[in-house]
Amino acid sequence: MDFQRSWHKSYAPDVPKELDFEKITLPEVLTRTAGGFPDRTALIFMEKKILYRELESLVNRFARALTQIGVKPGDTVAMILPNMPQTVIADYAAMRIGAVAAMYDPLSKESDLIAQINDSDSRVLVALDLLYPRVMDLKAKTGIENIIFCHISDYLPFPSNKLLPWLSRTLHWKIGREKGVYEFLPLLGGHPDTPVENAARWEDVAALLYTGGKTGASKGVMLTHANLSCNVQQLRAWAPDLHDGRESVLAVFPFFRAAGWTGIQNLCIFAGWTDILVPKPEPNVVLEIMGKCRPTILPGAPAIYAGLLAHKKFRGTSLSSVKGLIVGAAPLPVEVVTKIKAVKDGPVINLYGLTELSPVGTAIPWGGTEKPGTVGVPLPGTDLKIVDAETGTRELPAGEAGEICFKGPQVMKGYHKKPRETEAVLRNGWLYTGDIGFLDEDGYLTLVDKK
């Protein structure tokens, strides 16, 4: 894109209006980061640290394991996991061999999971062992042929139950011997960590994430390697004063949502940052992990920040390491921003997007003017227009509310097996979001309602 828009004047210094996107897939990004920052901590899970060179090795080994049980390029690997090391390993291994990672919410209704797994045509499922009875029931009602169970205890320090009292006492479900049923670590241990050739291609689908969308009906959003890589590059360019290989991010957003997957995990790997995994984003858990790991970036939804502010231990928690707060899921109320600023004076970056955008479309400028109550301006390489909600054909001026539409490299390929629904929201390269909002004279977006 080569254009000038009202929001470009609102960008912080050193943030480019356009990006020359690097054609690099996420598995290639991991290999590059593991080479550039081999001894940098990639993941922290309950005080267990995994270095980037170790993560690269684990991904290669699991990629070979998936190949052994029959996963081929273009196949879909289903995952029902919280934020844990196995989630990252499985996702990147699937993408490395050219497969599609389909991620599901462990708390979804069984009927929704059955419909989504069948829609994805998945034959392999990677799941948390504590969901064993439910998963085995899913196997009987879907096309799943092979299941790989992951134990929380696989990557816990000892003694985890004393160090982390908020964890459930039942950390391990005994898995019986059964055809097509595997355990993560034993399966991983049977394969070498020699490099696996990257089979991911730029325009191929990398991930399948399910969303209710505008109609409420479940739809699989197809995100390509190009979508995910470009959105990560846009996010990295948004904060040029942060340092590759030096920051750490608290992963409170679940990875089965695009906000957690792209906005946290993939961005961390792209920049060589440390991802502090939070499988249970409750205030007392978040505060405990913050105190021990001291993140430099603190993401959260408004409900999480409200819970932290109301917690008696929050004011006693040091935020000296935090360089900025990232807000997703919904605009942060002005009064909450004021309370946060009273505790920690730093950037409060409200983001806006949706799964169909990989997911980020706008953000408060990092190091620029913050306008509480807005969700910022479009990211570099992103175009935005407001159109009349009735026909979607008439572009509206600043200050007038209408349907929000995006164009950019992060716009999804489409909905899986749903051409009619895809045509309804993708028109001439524009994504019609179904959200209502307006732009001000500086290009800041304010959300008003749903269509």
C-alpha angles and dihedrals in degrees: 000000000000110000144119119234136180092252096058091080088058095059117114118249115282093020108122120229090217133026131215093220117220112229096229125134122222095253088054089049090056092051091050093047092047088054095046098041105021096156097040114111109253099180136019115194118176089332093311110126126209117192123219093250088051092049091051089051093049092049091051092050094048090046088058090047092054090049090050093057091050108269111152134183109289094025119122123238113201121213131193103180141129122228102300135129093263090061092059093041094049095045095050093042091053092049092046092061092045097259127134120248111221111191125196136190109251089214095056119121114266092242090055093048092049092050094046096046091048090047091053094051089225117174096177126056127191109198145165111266092227087068091058099124092045094045093050088052089052090051090059092051101042140045092265111136103168129039126191113197121207123204120213087218092061090086103024124118117236127286090021097164091060097040093046109031094172091069119100114264089229101072100153135049114200109238116211125216109270135149112270094012120115140170119232103234098042090048091048093048093061094067135068122240095232114138118282117213112249109246095178115116126204098244097037121108109261103176140021114204122178123226137170091227122182098322098045091238113126113256131180110232111213111216118185128213086253092054094050097041094047094048090051090050090050091051093047091051090052093072107036093166092065115093130237112238095015112072130084128205130203106229102214095143112084116248092228085072120070091234090063097036100047101018095050118009101036092040091051092053092045092053099035092245128151117255113210104204118221112188094177112038099198120138097250091047093047092048092050093050092044091054093051101038103031100209121207093211120047116193124184148145120253090259091055093050091046089051092049093049090051094048115102092224096053098087090050092054115097114236094178092116094053115103097178146355121230120205123198141160093048140005113282111241114248092240091055091050088053092052092048092049089053089059101034123014106208142099115316103197115196112198129197130196145103138237090267088062095054070256121281124079105152138020140175105262111263105233091006136093114314116211107190112217093036129089095225132241134310118284121248112290092020125118124199134187136177114223135183110277094224102060104002090221104097117076113220128219127243113293096026118108123230143128115319115233129185136197123187146103091282094064110116125254090237145273116311111256091346109104094159093053089045092053090050094060103027110066122165091335094312124118111219103209102192088230121121122221146127139232124229124217091274094052097255114148123225120193117224111168148316120281 
